[in-house]
Amino acid sequence: MFCSIEDFKTTFKKRLETKLSKSINDATNNDVYKTLGQLVRENVSKNWIDTTTYYQENKQKQVYYFSMEFLMGRLLQTNIENSGQFLIIKEGLKELGFNLENIFEEEHDAGLGNGGLGRLAACFLDSLASLNLPGHGCGIRYKYGLFEQKIINGYQVELPDYWLQESYVWEVRRPDRAVEVKFGGYVDMVEVDEKLQFHHKNYDTVLAVPYDVPVVGYQNETVNTLRLWSAESCREDFNFFTSNKNDYYHFLQYKRSIEDISGFLYPDDSTYDGKLLRLKQQYFLVSAGIQSIIKQFKAKYSADLLQLPEKIGVHINDTHPVLVIPELMRILLDEEGLSWEDAWRITKRTVSFTNHTTLSEALEKWPVTMVKELLPRIFMIVEEINERYCRELWDLYPYEWNKISALAIIGNGEIRMAHLAIVASYSVNGVAKIHTEILKTKEMKDFYKLYPQKFNNKTNGITHRRWLLNVNPDLASLITETIGNRWIAHPKELTNLIKYSKDTAFQEKVAQVKRMNKEKLARYIKEHNGITVDTNSIFDVQVKRLHAYKRQLLNIFHIIHLYHILSENPNIDITPRTFIFGGKAAPGYHFAKKIIKLINAVATVVNKDPRIQNKLKVVFLENYSVSLAEKIMPAADVSEQISTASKEASGTGNMKFMMNGAITLGTLDGANIEISECVGNDNIFLFGLKAEEVLKLYSEKTYRARDIYNIDFRIKKVLDELMGNHLPGGESEFKDIYYSILSNNDEYFVLKDFDSYCEAHELVDQTYRDQQKWLSMSITNIAHSGKFSSDRTIQQYATEIWGIRPRF
Ligand SMILES: *Cc1c(COP(=O)(O)O)cnc(C)c1O
């Protein structure tokens, strides 16, 4: 740690000289970033070692959060703030002629995730460490993270994200902790002393090498670990292959095929894809992770594996890592020699599971043939779990063949990962109240009947340290000036702001902060999109992955409608609006990519039409990512959370906006419902169908989108625009969108909710004119956002699911 500004400056200059052979006068921002990153990482090393040692020596129960995605974003600011060195470093760099904020910009995001699910994992790690809880991440060190999005001529173009190009300052490679993961081959069964033994033969070996990243708690001396696994080929293979000279090229090919296992993140966060490589990735993660946990447990805790559930928790983030179940069984049975009954009891008490979706197309299933070939022993174990479980079902529901086959783990030649997760875990949670209710009463109701005690809700959260303290320092200081700083450790205490919601002096200060944040974002927009936006306009923002159910289409339809009104009647009195979009579409998701093109097409028409007189602006910010989200959230006035009710499990973007004083314009879906319960209906703009109404329309099949098109002239005009020639791209560019609504009957009820959405926007427009009202709403939202801190969520996981305790 640096004890003074002078100490920092001396150390810093010295390091710059020895590592980069540069003097401070020649140093670039990037040099400063690298040097500073190294120093900060080294400074947390002692606490990191001490934390690990403490957990082991006190035999504390530890939890491992397995996730195929960790959307970490940047770490320099968090690590500096959390290690309590912000002022010294900021001041020291200033004296050396550098601006710390510019240095942050040098860091490449660690984009090892697609969206909400991956960002949740990152927020959870921050909360675990900040609450002094023994919980760590276990993931894959993808060589390429989520693609970088460019917008060219209005279209999304994907570029590879080679984030490791300039070595990653936060990681520590640990080759001594490498483990072997085995693929393919066959299983020999031999009977020894009347006991069957399973010998895996003729397999391919992949070396899993861990790279550890410290997870620094907020000013508390706790440093947990995010362990990311990288796939490498084994050295012995080299000798084997090079015994024949011609095989050298085969060897290189083989080596490449192995390294591909941690090669790239699948850029598709919700739909099933039948890729063998994806299955390899999943098994690679779980096998490496579980092997290393068991090794450590035996070395530091106990030789008695029956104790495992008392000391180790394995949590799976959605079903992607569900193979932890058969992998743990395999190790306990084949390597540790336990009986099936003991292994099963241990496994069931160790694993807990979070479900993230109700979209049926996103429920993971793997073909039996694929699993059998790639993971022969794992398949045998899954089959046995299924057989024993089906026998239990038979006892409960004799002769009910249909019911049993519907509930089975294996059926129709596929393994149903969610079923495996429910049967073999002790806890199944949804991520918002409504989502958990839908799981219990609809999606998983038969499982709920079987295991009611397993089901529970844990409403998602976000770390208020990153999403308020770090990204909106002026608002954070204003809050601290007003109610003191206890809210930083106890975010619920933000409710103390409620009594200031109508205080005009406080309102004016909040408005001033928002204005400055909007000016900053406006400069970013000018620089990146070349568009001048009015900072007195309402910044109305929808940023999230592009997906039909998230209904960016509803938003852009409404904008086209506003454009129609204004071009017919340019003097109409509306509050100026800047509509801001951002989000990536999966590269193979044709429909989502068309929506991006449509938003950009509308933007080019609207932004340059003189009749509009700058009352409307449309901006699509490219490459939505954590670091971009950090620039957007503090500047938003309106948070668009407009998914078709019942489809968005929770959402976390909604919470980030709320915490920064934006007001939600949303449907009663996911955590929007809990947000509305906290702030009250006067402090949120709600519209649209409710979840029950949506589900009823689906089951009764009474919805006719074309009827609405025929009756509502506004909608007809909007849709006809898609087939006309006003929009760049011409007549056939948007026909797929047009037909998805009219021929495919508008699966997500865009037309059905259109009228109600327009009314809600009308109310936004009117309310914004009354700034006192608006600011009181905004402050009320900030005041209630503490409930949505991931500290609350993690506290609940810790006590209600994992049974772990803080070290201090
Ligand atoms: C928070 C976040 C998300 C999730 O947003 P939703 O609106 O909940 O879908 C996705 N991507 C990034 C980069 C985020 O920071």
PDB file of N, CA and C in Angstrom, residues 728-757:
ATOM      1  N   PRO A 728     -34.015   4.463 -45.668  1.00  0.00           N
ATOM      2  CA  PRO A 728     -32.893   3.970 -46.472  1.00  0.00           C
ATOM      3  C   PRO A 728     -32.869   2.446 -46.399  1.00  0.00           C
ATOM      4  N   GLY A 729     -32.510   1.850 -47.504  1.00  0.00           N
ATOM      5  CA  GLY A 729     -32.528   0.386 -47.533  1.00  0.00           C
ATOM      6  C   GLY A 729     -33.592  -0.099 -48.506  1.00  0.00           C
ATOM      7  N   GLY A 730     -34.618   0.731 -48.679  1.00  0.00           N
ATOM      8  CA  GLY A 730     -35.611   0.423 -49.695  1.00  0.00           C
ATOM      9  C   GLY A 730     -36.682  -0.527 -49.250  1.00  0.00           C
ATOM     10  N   GLU A 731     -37.429  -0.996 -50.210  1.00  0.00           N
ATOM     11  CA  GLU A 731     -38.699  -1.650 -49.919  1.00  0.00           C
ATOM     12  C   GLU A 731     -38.577  -3.028 -49.293  1.00  0.00           C
ATOM     13  N   SER A 732     -37.475  -3.744 -49.579  1.00  0.00           N
ATOM     14  CA  SER A 732     -37.468  -5.120 -49.066  1.00  0.00           C
ATOM     15  C   SER A 732     -36.630  -5.272 -47.793  1.00  0.00           C
ATOM     16  N   GLU A 733     -35.987  -4.166 -47.400  1.00  0.00           N
ATOM     17  CA  GLU A 733     -35.102  -4.263 -46.232  1.00  0.00           C
ATOM     18  C   GLU A 733     -35.828  -4.749 -44.985  1.00  0.00           C
ATOM     19  N   PHE A 734     -37.038  -4.264 -44.776  1.00  0.00           N
ATOM     20  CA  PHE A 734     -37.698  -4.528 -43.493  1.00  0.00           C
ATOM     21  C   PHE A 734     -38.918  -5.445 -43.610  1.00  0.00           C
ATOM     22  N   LYS A 735     -39.002  -6.155 -44.739  1.00  0.00           N
ATOM     23  CA  LYS A 735     -40.195  -6.985 -44.918  1.00  0.00           C
ATOM     24  C   LYS A 735     -40.296  -8.095 -43.873  1.00  0.00           C
ATOM     25  N   ASP A 736     -39.128  -8.580 -43.407  1.00  0.00           N
ATOM     26  CA  ASP A 736     -39.188  -9.653 -42.400  1.00  0.00           C
ATOM     27  C   ASP A 736     -39.816  -9.163 -41.097  1.00  0.00           C
ATOM     28  N   ILE A 737     -39.547  -7.901 -40.776  1.00  0.00           N
ATOM     29  CA  ILE A 737     -40.171  -7.346 -39.574  1.00  0.00           C
ATOM     30  C   ILE A 737     -41.675  -7.205 -39.794  1.00  0.00           C
ATOM     31  N   TYR A 738     -42.017  -6.657 -40.950  1.00  0.00           N
ATOM     32  CA  TYR A 738     -43.432  -6.473 -41.309  1.00  0.00           C
ATOM     33  C   TYR A 738     -44.189  -7.793 -41.215  1.00  0.00           C
ATOM     34  N   TYR A 739     -43.610  -8.837 -41.813  1.00  0.00           N
ATOM     35  CA  TYR A 739     -44.321 -10.121 -41.828  1.00  0.00           C
ATOM     36  C   TYR A 739     -44.309 -10.810 -40.457  1.00  0.00           C
ATOM     37  N   SER A 740     -43.288 -10.553 -39.675  1.00  0.00           N
ATOM     38  CA  SER A 740     -43.279 -11.173 -38.341  1.00  0.00           C
ATOM     39  C   SER A 740     -44.477 -10.676 -37.543  1.00  0.00           C
ATOM     40  N   ILE A 741     -44.861  -9.435 -37.798  1.00  0.00           N
ATOM     41  CA  ILE A 741     -46.004  -8.881 -37.083  1.00  0.00           C
ATOM     42  C   ILE A 741     -47.310  -9.351 -37.714  1.00  0.00           C
ATOM     43  N   LEU A 742     -47.420  -9.201 -39.031  1.00  0.00           N
ATOM     44  CA  LEU A 742     -48.728  -9.434 -39.651  1.00  0.00           C
ATOM     45  C   LEU A 742     -48.966 -10.879 -40.067  1.00  0.00           C
ATOM     46  N   SER A 743     -47.949 -11.551 -40.566  1.00  0.00           N
ATOM     47  CA  SER A 743     -48.193 -12.949 -40.968  1.00  0.00           C
ATOM     48  C   SER A 743     -47.947 -13.909 -39.814  1.00  0.00           C
ATOM     49  N   ASN A 744     -46.945 -13.596 -38.990  1.00  0.00           N
ATOM     50  CA  ASN A 744     -46.662 -14.494 -37.866  1.00  0.00           C
ATOM     51  C   ASN A 744     -47.371 -14.078 -36.589  1.00  0.00           C
ATOM     52  N   ASN A 745     -48.280 -13.147 -36.731  1.00  0.00           N
ATOM     53  CA  ASN A 745     -49.179 -12.765 -35.644  1.00  0.00           C
ATOM     54  C   ASN A 745     -48.463 -12.230 -34.410  1.00  0.00           C
ATOM     55  N   ASP A 746     -47.354 -11.512 -34.606  1.00  0.00           N
ATOM     56  CA  ASP A 746     -46.816 -10.655 -33.556  1.00  0.00           C
ATOM     57  C   ASP A 746     -46.674 -11.381 -32.212  1.00  0.00           C
ATOM     58  N   GLU A 747     -45.773 -12.322 -32.194  1.00  0.00           N
ATOM     59  CA  GLU A 747     -45.611 -13.212 -31.042  1.00  0.00           C
ATOM     60  C   GLU A 747     -45.442 -12.462 -29.710  1.00  0.00           C
ATOM     61  N   TYR A 748     -44.864 -11.261 -29.757  1.00  0.00           N
ATOM     62  CA  TYR A 748     -44.571 -10.554 -28.499  1.00  0.00           C
ATOM     63  C   TYR A 748     -45.505  -9.370 -28.223  1.00  0.00           C
ATOM     64  N   PHE A 749     -46.635  -9.342 -28.911  1.00  0.00           N
ATOM     65  CA  PHE A 749     -47.701  -8.383 -28.617  1.00  0.00           C
ATOM     66  C   PHE A 749     -47.263  -6.923 -28.722  1.00  0.00           C
ATOM     67  N   VAL A 750     -46.455  -6.638 -29.724  1.00  0.00           N
ATOM     68  CA  VAL A 750     -46.025  -5.260 -29.945  1.00  0.00           C
ATOM     69  C   VAL A 750     -47.235  -4.379 -30.272  1.00  0.00           C
ATOM     70  N   LEU A 751     -48.076  -4.853 -31.175  1.00  0.00           N
ATOM     71  CA  LEU A 751     -49.232  -4.030 -31.554  1.00  0.00           C
ATOM     72  C   LEU A 751     -50.233  -3.924 -30.413  1.00  0.00           C
ATOM     73  N   LYS A 752     -50.410  -5.010 -29.724  1.00  0.00           N
ATOM     74  CA  LYS A 752     -51.377  -5.037 -28.627  1.00  0.00           C
ATOM     75  C   LYS A 752     -51.024  -3.993 -27.561  1.00  0.00           C
ATOM     76  N   ASP A 753     -49.742  -3.822 -27.287  1.00  0.00           N
ATOM     77  CA  ASP A 753     -49.314  -2.881 -26.242  1.00  0.00           C
ATOM     78  C   ASP A 753     -49.039  -1.468 -26.769  1.00  0.00           C
ATOM     79  N   PHE A 754     -49.168  -1.296 -28.083  1.00  0.00           N
ATOM     80  CA  PHE A 754     -48.754  -0.014 -28.676  1.00  0.00           C
ATOM     81  C   PHE A 754     -49.517   1.181 -28.102  1.00  0.00           C
ATOM     82  N   ASP A 755     -50.817   1.058 -28.044  1.00  0.00           N
ATOM     83  CA  ASP A 755     -51.640   2.195 -27.596  1.00  0.00           C
ATOM     84  C   ASP A 755     -51.298   2.585 -26.160  1.00  0.00           C
ATOM     85  N   SER A 756     -51.205   1.578 -25.320  1.00  0.00           N
ATOM     86  CA  SER A 756     -50.911   1.831 -23.922  1.00  0.00           C
ATOM     87  C   SER A 756     -49.500   2.427 -23.751  1.00  0.00           C
ATOM     88  N   TYR A 757     -48.596   1.994 -24.601  1.00  0.00           N
ATOM     89  CA  TYR A 757     -47.218   2.522 -24.581  1.00  0.00           C
ATOM     90  C   TYR A 757     -47.218   4.002 -24.985  1.00  0.00           C
TER      91      TYR A 757
END
